[in-house]
């Protein structure tokens, strides 16, 4: 399943890669005229695997003094010049910067390990090389990366005590909760990663088998896949990371279709050292994108401030700001919070009363959009996926609505669904959507999430608790919120046997509801 999408995957990955290569090669390089020229080097990684890298040093670095070191592993499928504009900018600010192409991609050797032990060992080898071959200060080492580089940076900080500060941009803390949340395969996200690695890298036999099992819904291999993902998730090593004491900044987008925001927020709450969490509108890596071209960018500005404070000791105030920073999808300003649990300080429940039965296997018209495209449209034009709520066919969609709100409702954080479902088959998938519904019944997507069950007894009710993807969205006065549940969404693989039905009920001793997190006003 998923292989017919190869042409689309190739086109998308090629376009993104070509844009980044062109932007970096054209240099947007006026930002870096003061830095020493870029130097391309080969670094021996774990087991002697050759890693293609580049080094940019501060202007005038002559070995008479030491500089903080920043190491940047590349994103999934992108070449080593990905960070050139930022590397030169950071070198101008007084850092030795080493960026390298992770193993298995482009000209670097080896096979793709998906942030496995060889990848973190590679990062430590790059640090070793930089300390031996550049005027780097072994007491002030940081790592930063976007996407794949973000995940490797966090994992390395958990395993290498020399890393004192990390900026993890559009990365993951829990790989399984990212592409298999709700026990449901995020097939468009998986296909995008698969396609990119086929075009730009060399898949190992292990990762090829993981992808094949993922597409085939091979339940006999499910635990094996989960164990594989946990080994590649920094959430598994949070105690080691806390013990090492690295200062951790994480930034992500509300609409990230590869690494949804929930898993970052959950992980952030478990960190005990210096930490910062930022969420903005957009999709995977789109919030950081302009910074890769050397243009002004809030994410990269905060990243440099983070390192300036925790590696240089600069008193720039970032440690005194409220550490959780959000930008609503509906407004332009930033909001600060002392911690994640303060984001949705109050909650309102929408009762899901009555009994409703829906048939499966048909897309009702409610869906989460298209990977990348939908969230980028929301980021740029505030145009999320829409559905006409009155016209959704009730045979295939269950719909509940709130009363009209007399004042604006600032949804912040994670909406939670609690309901009772009685299936007619032992397996099934449902997808829950939260919509902002205007006076004419047009619903704009606020959030959604999938949920899959297996091994249930047909006709026996089961409880469902589902967290929708975290978000920040303002519902205008006079609008309603609607919860819609159907069983098919192009973003996911569904597991509904032909002819299956799902019945939603609200027992008196266990009422069904969706809990909406609201900003305290």
Short mmCIF file of C-alpha atoms in Angstrom, two decimals:
data_model
loop_
_atom_site.label_atom_id
_atom_site.label_comp_id
_atom_site.label_asym_id
_atom_site.label_seq_id
_atom_site.Cartn_x
_atom_site.Cartn_y
_atom_site.Cartn_z
CA UNK A 1 0.00 0.00 0.00
CA UNK A 2 1.37 3.43 -0.81
CA UNK A 3 3.63 2.49 -3.70
CA UNK A 4 1.39 4.06 -6.41
CA UNK A 5 2.17 7.38 -4.75
CA UNK A 6 5.84 7.24 -5.80
CA UNK A 7 5.50 9.69 -8.67
CA UNK A 8 3.87 12.26 -6.39
CA UNK A 9 6.47 11.65 -3.70
CA UNK A 10 9.33 12.07 -6.14
CA UNK A 11 7.92 15.31 -7.51
CA UNK A 12 7.34 16.78 -4.07
CA UNK A 13 10.71 15.81 -2.66
CA UNK A 14 12.51 16.93 -5.79
CA UNK A 15 10.82 20.32 -5.74
CA UNK A 16 11.61 20.94 -2.09
CA UNK A 17 15.21 19.79 -2.45
CA UNK A 18 15.77 21.81 -5.62
CA UNK A 19 14.39 24.93 -3.98
CA UNK A 20 16.64 24.57 -0.96
CA UNK A 21 19.69 23.80 -3.08
CA UNK A 22 19.03 26.75 -5.37
CA UNK A 23 18.43 29.13 -2.49
CA UNK A 24 21.59 28.07 -0.70
CA UNK A 25 23.72 27.98 -3.82
CA UNK A 26 22.56 31.41 -4.89
CA UNK A 27 23.97 32.28 -1.52
CA UNK A 28 21.54 34.50 -0.04
CA UNK A 29 25.07 34.78 1.25
CA UNK A 30 25.33 38.50 1.86
CA UNK A 31 24.50 37.53 5.45
CA UNK A 32 27.88 35.92 5.75
CA UNK A 33 30.52 38.07 4.13
CA UNK A 34 32.46 38.44 7.37
CA UNK A 35 32.78 34.70 8.02
CA UNK A 36 35.68 32.67 6.72
CA UNK A 37 34.96 30.81 3.50
CA UNK A 38 33.13 27.54 3.71
CA UNK A 39 35.43 24.51 3.80
CA UNK A 40 34.20 21.09 2.61
CA UNK A 41 35.67 18.15 4.50
CA UNK A 42 35.27 14.41 4.93
CA UNK A 43 34.75 13.19 8.50
CA UNK A 44 35.06 9.55 9.56
CA UNK A 45 31.85 8.64 11.35
CA UNK A 46 30.98 5.51 13.30
CA UNK A 47 32.78 2.48 11.88
CA UNK A 48 34.75 4.72 9.53
CA UNK A 49 31.70 5.69 7.43
CA UNK A 50 32.55 8.83 5.47
CA UNK A 51 30.35 11.82 6.29
CA UNK A 52 30.41 14.75 3.89
CA UNK A 53 30.60 17.93 5.93
CA UNK A 54 31.39 21.61 5.77
CA UNK A 55 32.99 23.98 8.24
CA UNK A 56 32.55 27.72 8.66
CA UNK A 57 34.64 29.57 11.22
CA UNK A 58 34.52 33.12 12.56
CA UNK A 59 36.50 35.63 10.53
CA UNK A 60 40.04 35.96 11.78
CA UNK A 61 40.05 32.68 13.71
CA UNK A 62 43.76 31.96 13.96
CA UNK A 63 43.98 29.42 16.75
CA UNK A 64 44.77 31.93 19.47
CA UNK A 65 41.32 31.58 21.06
CA UNK A 66 38.54 29.03 21.29
CA UNK A 67 34.97 29.44 20.06
CA UNK A 68 31.68 27.69 20.94
CA UNK A 69 30.96 24.80 18.58
CA UNK A 70 27.64 24.19 16.81
CA UNK A 71 27.01 20.91 14.98
CA UNK A 72 24.12 20.66 12.49
CA UNK A 73 23.02 17.27 11.07
CA UNK A 74 21.02 17.62 7.85
CA UNK A 75 17.30 17.09 7.39
CA UNK A 76 15.89 13.90 5.86
CA UNK A 77 16.72 13.92 2.15
CA UNK A 78 18.51 17.28 2.01
CA UNK A 79 22.19 17.88 1.13
CA UNK A 80 24.94 19.31 3.32
CA UNK A 81 24.52 22.86 2.02
CA UNK A 82 21.03 22.98 3.58
CA UNK A 83 22.24 25.15 6.47
CA UNK A 84 24.80 27.24 4.58
CA UNK A 85 23.09 30.61 5.11
CA UNK A 86 22.54 29.99 8.82
CA UNK A 87 26.01 28.48 9.27
CA UNK A 88 27.61 31.63 7.90
CA UNK A 89 25.38 33.83 10.03
CA UNK A 90 26.25 31.87 13.18
CA UNK A 91 29.95 31.96 12.31
CA UNK A 92 29.65 35.75 12.03
CA UNK A 93 28.34 35.68 15.60
CA UNK A 94 31.39 33.85 16.86
CA UNK A 95 30.67 30.15 16.50
CA UNK A 96 32.60 27.38 14.81
CA UNK A 97 29.90 25.69 12.74
CA UNK A 98 30.10 22.16 11.33
CA UNK A 99 27.20 20.86 9.25
CA UNK A 100 27.24 17.35 7.86
CA UNK A 101 25.18 15.07 5.68
CA UNK A 102 23.80 12.23 7.76
CA UNK A 103 24.74 8.71 6.80
CA UNK A 104 22.84 7.07 3.97
CA UNK A 105 21.94 10.31 2.18
CA UNK A 106 23.56 12.04 -0.79
CA UNK A 107 27.35 11.70 -0.85
CA UNK A 108 27.78 10.45 2.72
CA UNK A 109 28.47 6.75 3.08
CA UNK A 110 26.50 4.02 4.78
CA UNK A 111 22.78 3.30 4.76
CA UNK A 112 19.84 5.13 6.33
CA UNK A 113 19.53 4.15 9.99
CA UNK A 114 16.61 6.46 10.92
CA UNK A 115 18.34 8.04 13.91
CA UNK A 116 19.58 4.70 15.14
CA UNK A 117 22.68 4.19 17.30
CA UNK A 118 25.09 4.70 14.35
CA UNK A 119 23.58 8.17 13.76
CA UNK A 120 24.15 9.38 17.31
CA UNK A 121 27.61 7.81 17.25
CA UNK A 122 28.26 9.74 14.02
CA UNK A 123 27.31 13.01 15.73
CA UNK A 124 29.79 12.32 18.53
CA UNK A 125 32.47 11.55 15.94
CA UNK A 126 31.78 14.89 14.26
CA UNK A 127 32.24 16.61 17.62
CA UNK A 128 35.52 14.71 18.10
CA UNK A 129 36.71 15.83 14.68
CA UNK A 130 35.76 19.47 15.29
CA UNK A 131 37.58 19.57 18.62
CA UNK A 132 40.69 18.12 16.98
CA UNK A 133 40.65 20.20 13.79
CA UNK A 134 39.07 23.56 14.61
CA UNK A 135 39.46 26.14 17.40
CA UNK A 136 36.38 24.77 19.17
CA UNK A 137 35.81 25.02 22.91
CA UNK A 138 35.05 21.58 24.37
CA UNK A 139 33.11 23.21 27.24
CA UNK A 140 30.62 24.99 24.97
CA UNK A 141 29.08 22.61 22.43
CA UNK A 142 25.60 22.82 20.93
CA UNK A 143 23.58 20.99 18.32
CA UNK A 144 20.77 22.24 16.11
CA UNK A 145 18.83 20.71 13.26
CA UNK A 146 15.59 20.76 11.34
CA UNK A 147 13.39 17.63 11.10
CA UNK A 148 15.71 14.60 10.95
CA UNK A 149 18.60 16.73 12.19
CA UNK A 150 16.42 17.85 15.11
CA UNK A 151 15.73 14.29 16.21
CA UNK A 152 19.38 13.29 15.94
CA UNK A 153 20.41 16.38 17.91
CA UNK A 154 18.09 15.55 20.82
CA UNK A 155 19.13 11.90 20.86
CA UNK A 156 22.81 12.87 20.82
CA UNK A 157 22.33 15.27 23.73
CA UNK A 158 20.87 12.36 25.72
CA UNK A 159 23.89 10.18 24.95
CA UNK A 160 26.82 12.63 24.80
CA UNK A 161 27.36 14.76 27.91
CA UNK A 162 29.49 17.23 25.98
CA UNK A 163 26.38 18.68 24.30
CA UNK A 164 25.32 21.59 26.53
CA UNK A 165 22.52 23.12 24.45
CA UNK A 166 20.14 21.91 21.72
CA UNK A 167 17.67 23.55 19.35
CA UNK A 168 15.33 20.92 17.91
CA UNK A 169 13.28 22.44 15.08
CA UNK A 170 10.32 20.53 13.60
CA UNK A 171 11.60 17.29 15.07
CA UNK A 172 10.19 14.44 17.09
CA UNK A 173 10.43 13.18 20.63
CA UNK A 174 8.34 10.05 20.07
CA UNK A 175 8.58 8.57 16.58
CA UNK A 176 5.71 6.12 17.03
CA UNK A 177 3.38 8.76 18.45
CA UNK A 178 4.24 10.84 15.40
CA UNK A 179 3.45 8.54 12.48
CA UNK A 180 1.39 5.87 14.28
CA UNK A 181 -0.67 7.90 16.72
CA UNK A 182 -4.00 6.41 17.70
CA UNK A 183 -2.61 3.08 16.45
CA UNK A 184 -3.21 4.41 12.94
CA UNK A 185 -0.69 4.65 10.11
CA UNK A 186 -0.16 8.24 8.92
CA UNK A 187 0.23 7.01 5.36
CA UNK A 188 0.83 10.32 3.55
CA UNK A 189 3.55 11.25 6.04
CA UNK A 190 5.09 7.80 5.79
CA UNK A 191 4.97 7.86 2.00
CA UNK A 192 6.67 11.27 1.94
CA UNK A 193 9.54 9.99 4.10
CA UNK A 194 9.79 6.78 2.13
CA UNK A 195 9.80 8.57 -1.21
CA UNK A 196 12.40 11.11 -0.13
CA UNK A 197 14.76 8.40 1.07
CA UNK A 198 14.36 6.41 -2.16
CA UNK A 199 15.23 9.49 -4.22
CA UNK A 200 18.09 10.93 -2.16
CA UNK A 201 19.50 8.07 -0.12
CA UNK A 202 20.12 4.37 0.37
CA UNK A 203 17.61 2.50 2.48
CA UNK A 204 18.85 -0.31 4.68
CA UNK A 205 17.07 -3.66 4.49
CA UNK A 206 15.71 -2.95 7.97
CA UNK A 207 14.05 0.36 7.09
CA UNK A 208 12.66 -1.10 3.86
CA UNK A 209 11.02 -3.87 5.88
CA UNK A 210 9.67 -1.36 8.40
CA UNK A 211 8.03 0.65 5.61
CA UNK A 212 6.59 -2.49 4.00
CA UNK A 213 5.13 -3.72 7.30
CA UNK A 214 3.77 -0.21 7.93
CA UNK A 215 1.91 -0.09 4.60
CA UNK A 216 0.69 -3.69 4.87
CA UNK A 217 -0.82 -3.18 8.35
CA UNK A 218 1.07 -6.29 9.47
CA UNK A 219 -0.17 -6.66 13.06
CA UNK A 220 2.17 -9.60 13.68
CA UNK A 221 5.02 -7.08 13.28
CA UNK A 222 3.36 -4.24 15.21
CA UNK A 223 5.29 -4.66 18.47
CA UNK A 224 8.53 -5.04 16.54
CA UNK A 225 7.82 -1.73 14.77
CA UNK A 226 6.97 -0.02 18.06
CA UNK A 227 10.18 -1.27 19.69
CA UNK A 228 12.17 -0.10 16.66
CA UNK A 229 10.61 3.37 16.95
CA UNK A 230 11.11 3.66 20.71
CA UNK A 231 14.83 3.02 20.26
CA UNK A 232 14.86 6.08 17.98
CA UNK A 233 12.82 8.35 20.27
CA UNK A 234 14.44 10.69 22.78
CA UNK A 235 11.38 10.24 25.01
CA UNK A 236 12.83 6.80 25.80
CA UNK A 237 16.00 8.46 27.11
CA UNK A 238 14.50 11.48 28.88
CA UNK A 239 16.12 10.54 32.20
CA UNK A 240 19.57 10.50 30.55
CA UNK A 241 18.90 13.85 28.90
CA UNK A 242 17.79 15.37 32.21
CA UNK A 243 20.84 13.95 33.95
CA UNK A 244 23.14 15.47 31.33
CA UNK A 245 21.45 18.85 31.90
CA UNK A 246 21.49 20.19 28.33
CA UNK A 247 19.43 23.33 27.70
CA UNK A 248 16.69 22.24 25.26
CA UNK A 249 14.73 24.47 22.90
CA UNK A 250 12.03 22.86 20.76
CA UNK A 251 10.00 24.53 18.00
CA UNK A 252 7.27 23.07 15.84
CA UNK A 253 4.20 23.98 13.77
CA UNK A 254 0.57 23.41 14.73
CA UNK A 255 -0.16 21.67 11.44
CA UNK A 256 2.95 19.47 11.24
CA UNK A 257 1.70 16.43 9.33
CA UNK A 258 4.92 14.46 9.91
CA UNK A 259 5.56 15.15 13.59
CA UNK A 260 2.33 16.47 15.18
CA UNK A 261 2.77 18.88 18.11
CA UNK A 262 1.31 16.71 20.88
CA UNK A 263 4.36 14.49 21.25
CA UNK A 264 6.65 17.53 21.60
CA UNK A 265 4.42 19.09 24.27
CA UNK A 266 4.25 15.84 26.24
CA UNK A 267 8.01 15.48 26.14
CA UNK A 268 8.59 19.12 27.10
CA UNK A 269 6.71 18.59 30.36
CA UNK A 270 9.14 15.80 31.30
CA UNK A 271 12.28 17.93 30.92
CA UNK A 272 13.79 19.22 34.15
CA UNK A 273 16.63 21.41 32.84
CA UNK A 274 16.50 24.77 31.03
CA UNK A 275 13.84 24.46 28.33
CA UNK A 276 11.75 26.39 25.83
CA UNK A 277 8.80 25.35 23.64
CA UNK A 278 7.57 27.29 20.60
CA UNK A 279 4.58 26.56 18.35
CA UNK A 280 3.60 28.52 15.24
CA UNK A 281 1.21 28.10 12.28
CA UNK A 282 2.46 25.95 9.41
CA UNK A 283 3.39 22.41 8.46
CA UNK A 284 6.54 20.36 8.72
CA UNK A 285 9.62 22.62 8.66
CA UNK A 286 7.75 25.48 6.97
CA UNK A 287 8.17 27.85 9.93
CA UNK A 288 11.98 27.59 9.61
CA UNK A 289 12.14 27.60 5.83
CA UNK A 290 12.82 31.28 5.12
CA UNK A 291 15.71 31.17 7.60
CA UNK A 292 17.39 28.48 5.48
CA UNK A 293 17.48 31.07 2.70
CA UNK A 294 19.13 33.60 5.01
CA UNK A 295 15.99 35.70 5.39
CA UNK A 296 14.72 37.08 8.73
CA UNK A 297 13.03 34.29 10.64
CA UNK A 298 11.69 34.14 14.20
CA UNK A 299 12.65 30.50 14.77
CA UNK A 300 16.29 31.01 13.81
CA UNK A 301 16.47 34.31 15.71
CA UNK A 302 15.35 32.56 18.90
CA UNK A 303 17.72 29.67 18.17
CA UNK A 304 20.70 32.03 18.04
CA UNK A 305 19.55 33.78 21.22
CA UNK A 306 19.27 30.38 22.91
CA UNK A 307 22.84 29.45 22.06
CA UNK A 308 24.15 32.93 22.84
CA UNK A 309 22.84 32.58 26.37
CA UNK A 310 23.60 28.93 27.12
CA UNK A 311 26.91 28.62 25.25
CA UNK A 312 28.29 32.17 25.41
CA UNK A 313 26.70 33.32 28.64
CA UNK A 314 25.08 36.35 27.01
CA UNK A 315 22.57 38.13 29.24
CA UNK A 316 19.99 38.51 26.46
CA UNK A 317 16.92 37.79 28.62
CA UNK A 318 15.80 34.59 26.91
CA UNK A 319 16.07 32.71 30.20
CA UNK A 320 13.70 35.22 31.84
CA UNK A 321 10.98 35.03 29.20
CA UNK A 322 8.00 32.76 29.69
CA UNK A 323 9.32 29.52 28.22
CA UNK A 324 6.23 28.41 26.29
CA UNK A 325 5.69 30.67 23.28
CA UNK A 326 2.69 30.29 20.98
CA UNK A 327 1.40 32.05 17.91
CA UNK A 328 -2.28 31.52 17.17
CA UNK A 329 -3.35 30.39 13.70
CA UNK A 330 -5.89 33.22 13.79
CA UNK A 331 -3.82 36.18 14.99
CA UNK A 332 -0.32 37.52 14.42
CA UNK A 333 1.04 38.00 17.94
CA UNK A 334 2.93 35.75 20.32
CA UNK A 335 1.60 34.56 23.67
CA UNK A 336 3.76 33.51 26.59
CA UNK A 337 2.97 30.86 29.24
CA UNK A 338 4.93 29.57 32.24
CA UNK A 339 4.35 25.92 31.22
CA UNK A 340 2.32 23.78 28.84
CA UNK A 341 -0.50 22.99 31.26
CA UNK A 342 -1.21 26.72 31.57
CA UNK A 343 -1.92 27.01 27.83
CA UNK A 344 -5.48 25.67 28.07
CA UNK A 345 -6.14 27.00 31.57
CA UNK A 346 -9.89 26.32 31.46
CA UNK A 347 -11.99 23.70 29.73
CA UNK A 348 -15.53 23.59 28.39
CA UNK A 349 -17.26 20.34 27.53
CA UNK A 350 -19.54 19.80 24.57
CA UNK A 351 -21.92 16.94 25.36
CA UNK A 352 -22.15 14.22 22.72
CA UNK A 353 -25.68 13.16 23.58
CA UNK A 354 -27.86 10.49 22.08
CA UNK A 355 -27.07 7.39 20.07
CA UNK A 356 -25.75 7.64 16.51
CA UNK A 357 -24.80 4.87 14.09
CA UNK A 358 -22.58 5.44 11.05
CA UNK A 359 -21.51 3.17 8.21
CA UNK A 360 -17.82 2.82 7.37
CA UNK A 361 -15.63 2.70 4.25
CA UNK A 362 -16.80 6.02 2.74
CA UNK A 363 -15.20 9.45 3.16
CA UNK A 364 -17.98 11.72 4.37
CA UNK A 365 -16.29 14.87 3.11
CA UNK A 366 -14.76 15.72 6.45
CA UNK A 367 -11.01 15.20 6.30
CA UNK A 368 -7.69 16.56 7.56
CA UNK A 369 -6.54 17.87 4.18
CA UNK A 370 -3.42 17.04 2.19
CA UNK A 371 0.04 16.62 3.68
CA UNK A 372 1.95 19.94 3.51
CA UNK A 373 -0.49 21.75 1.21
CA UNK A 374 -3.38 22.24 3.64
CA UNK A 375 -1.35 23.50 6.59
CA UNK A 376 0.74 25.78 4.36
CA UNK A 377 -2.48 27.36 3.08
CA UNK A 378 -3.55 27.80 6.69
CA UNK A 379 -0.16 29.35 7.53
CA UNK A 380 -0.09 31.78 4.61
CA UNK A 381 -3.75 32.54 3.95
CA UNK A 382 -5.50 31.36 7.16
CA UNK A 383 -7.41 28.92 4.94
CA UNK A 384 -7.70 25.54 6.70
CA UNK A 385 -9.63 22.60 5.22
CA UNK A 386 -13.38 23.25 5.16
CA UNK A 387 -16.58 21.22 5.11
CA UNK A 388 -20.25 22.14 4.95
CA UNK A 389 -21.46 20.72 8.24
CA UNK A 390 -25.20 20.65 7.35
CA UNK A 391 -24.44 18.78 4.11
CA UNK A 392 -22.27 16.05 5.61
CA UNK A 393 -24.10 12.76 4.99
CA UNK A 394 -25.23 11.41 8.35
CA UNK A 395 -25.03 7.85 7.05
CA UNK A 396 -21.24 8.16 7.11
CA UNK A 397 -20.64 10.98 9.61
CA UNK A 398 -21.74 11.57 13.20
CA UNK A 399 -22.16 15.26 14.03
CA UNK A 400 -22.60 17.13 17.30
CA UNK A 401 -22.60 20.93 17.70
CA UNK A 402 -22.30 23.41 20.54
CA UNK A 403 -24.58 26.36 21.02
CA UNK A 404 -23.53 29.64 19.42
CA UNK A 405 -20.82 31.32 21.49
CA UNK A 406 -21.71 34.90 22.47
CA UNK A 407 -18.02 35.83 22.72
CA UNK A 408 -14.87 34.71 20.93
CA UNK A 409 -13.39 31.43 22.17
CA UNK A 410 -9.61 31.12 22.15
CA UNK A 411 -8.91 27.41 21.75
CA UNK A 412 -5.45 26.65 23.09
CA UNK A 413 -3.87 23.24 23.63
CA UNK A 414 -5.27 19.74 23.28
CA UNK A 415 -8.98 18.93 22.84
CA UNK A 416 -9.94 15.53 24.24
CA UNK A 417 -12.69 13.19 23.06
CA UNK A 418 -14.32 10.70 25.42
CA UNK A 419 -17.02 8.44 24.03
CA UNK A 420 -18.43 4.92 23.91
CA UNK A 421 -18.34 3.01 20.61
CA UNK A 422 -20.03 -0.27 19.78
CA UNK A 423 -18.54 -1.86 16.65
CA UNK A 424 -20.04 -4.57 14.47
CA UNK A 425 -16.58 -5.93 13.61
CA UNK A 426 -13.49 -6.67 15.68
CA UNK A 427 -11.39 -3.93 14.03
CA UNK A 428 -12.13 -0.39 12.98
CA UNK A 429 -10.89 3.16 12.48
CA UNK A 430 -12.57 6.44 13.30
CA UNK A 431 -11.34 9.97 12.73
CA UNK A 432 -12.55 12.84 14.93
CA UNK A 433 -12.64 16.43 13.61
CA UNK A 434 -13.26 19.67 15.47
CA UNK A 435 -14.71 22.45 13.28
CA UNK A 436 -15.36 26.16 13.72
CA UNK A 437 -18.82 26.57 12.19
CA UNK A 438 -19.97 29.94 10.86
CA UNK A 439 -23.54 31.22 10.40
CA UNK A 440 -23.92 29.54 6.98
CA UNK A 441 -22.78 26.16 8.28
CA UNK A 442 -19.32 26.23 6.72
CA UNK A 443 -16.87 24.53 9.04
CA UNK A 444 -13.17 25.42 9.22
CA UNK A 445 -10.97 22.65 10.59
CA UNK A 446 -9.63 23.41 14.08
CA UNK A 447 -8.08 20.01 14.80
CA UNK A 448 -8.48 16.29 14.27
CA UNK A 449 -6.94 12.90 15.08
CA UNK A 450 -7.37 9.23 14.08
CA UNK A 451 -8.11 6.23 16.30
CA UNK A 452 -7.89 2.52 15.44
CA UNK A 453 -8.87 -0.56 17.45
CA UNK A 454 -8.23 -4.27 16.90
CA UNK A 455 -9.31 -7.46 18.63
CA UNK A 456 -12.62 -6.17 20.00
CA UNK A 457 -15.80 -8.22 20.46
CA UNK A 458 -18.46 -7.25 17.92
CA UNK A 459 -21.52 -5.79 19.63
CA UNK A 460 -19.64 -5.04 22.86
CA UNK A 461 -19.25 -1.33 23.78
CA UNK A 462 -15.71 0.01 24.18
CA UNK A 463 -14.54 3.26 25.72
CA UNK A 464 -12.55 5.62 23.51
CA UNK A 465 -10.30 8.39 24.80
CA UNK A 466 -8.59 10.35 22.06
CA UNK A 467 -6.44 13.48 22.16
CA UNK A 468 -6.86 15.65 19.08
CA UNK A 469 -3.76 17.36 17.73
CA UNK A 470 -2.83 20.42 19.78
CA UNK A 471 -3.58 23.80 18.28
CA UNK A 472 -4.21 27.51 18.86
CA UNK A 473 -7.29 28.82 17.08
CA UNK A 474 -9.75 31.66 17.75
CA UNK A 475 -13.44 30.90 17.24
CA UNK A 476 -15.30 34.16 16.45
CA UNK A 477 -18.33 35.30 18.45
CA UNK A 478 -21.56 33.94 16.98
CA UNK A 479 -19.90 30.75 15.74
CA UNK A 480 -20.26 27.19 17.02
CA UNK A 481 -17.88 24.29 17.49
CA UNK A 482 -18.80 20.99 15.90
CA UNK A 483 -17.39 17.54 16.46
CA UNK A 484 -17.59 15.29 13.42
CA UNK A 485 -16.62 11.62 13.38
CA UNK A 486 -16.24 9.52 10.25
CA UNK A 487 -14.16 6.51 9.24
CA UNK A 488 -12.06 7.42 6.17
CA UNK A 489 -9.39 10.09 5.69
CA UNK A 490 -6.76 10.20 2.91
CA UNK A 491 -4.06 11.04 5.46
CA UNK A 492 -4.40 7.64 7.15
CA UNK A 493 -4.75 3.92 6.54
CA UNK A 494 -8.17 2.82 7.78
CA UNK A 495 -9.01 -0.60 9.22
CA UNK A 496 -12.76 -0.88 8.73
CA UNK A 497 -13.93 -4.24 7.34
CA UNK A 498 -16.44 -4.01 4.51
CA UNK A 499 -19.96 -3.37 5.76
CA UNK A 500 -18.90 -2.44 9.30
CA UNK A 501 -20.87 0.02 11.39
CA UNK A 502 -19.97 2.06 14.47
CA UNK A 503 -22.53 3.15 17.05
CA UNK A 504 -21.72 6.07 19.36
CA UNK A 505 -23.61 6.34 22.63
CA UNK A 506 -23.53 8.34 25.85
CA UNK A 507 -24.34 6.09 28.83
CA UNK A 508 -25.79 7.91 31.84
CA UNK A 509 -23.01 6.59 34.06
CA UNK A 510 -20.29 7.55 31.57
CA UNK A 511 -21.43 10.47 29.37
CA UNK A 512 -19.67 11.19 26.10
CA UNK A 513 -18.11 14.61 25.50
CA UNK A 514 -15.36 16.57 23.83
CA UNK A 515 -13.36 18.75 26.20
CA UNK A 516 -12.19 22.05 24.68
CA UNK A 517 -9.10 23.80 26.16
CA UNK A 518 -9.50 27.59 26.32
CA UNK A 519 -7.10 30.38 27.07
CA UNK A 520 -7.82 32.11 30.36
CA UNK A 521 -9.34 35.53 29.67
#
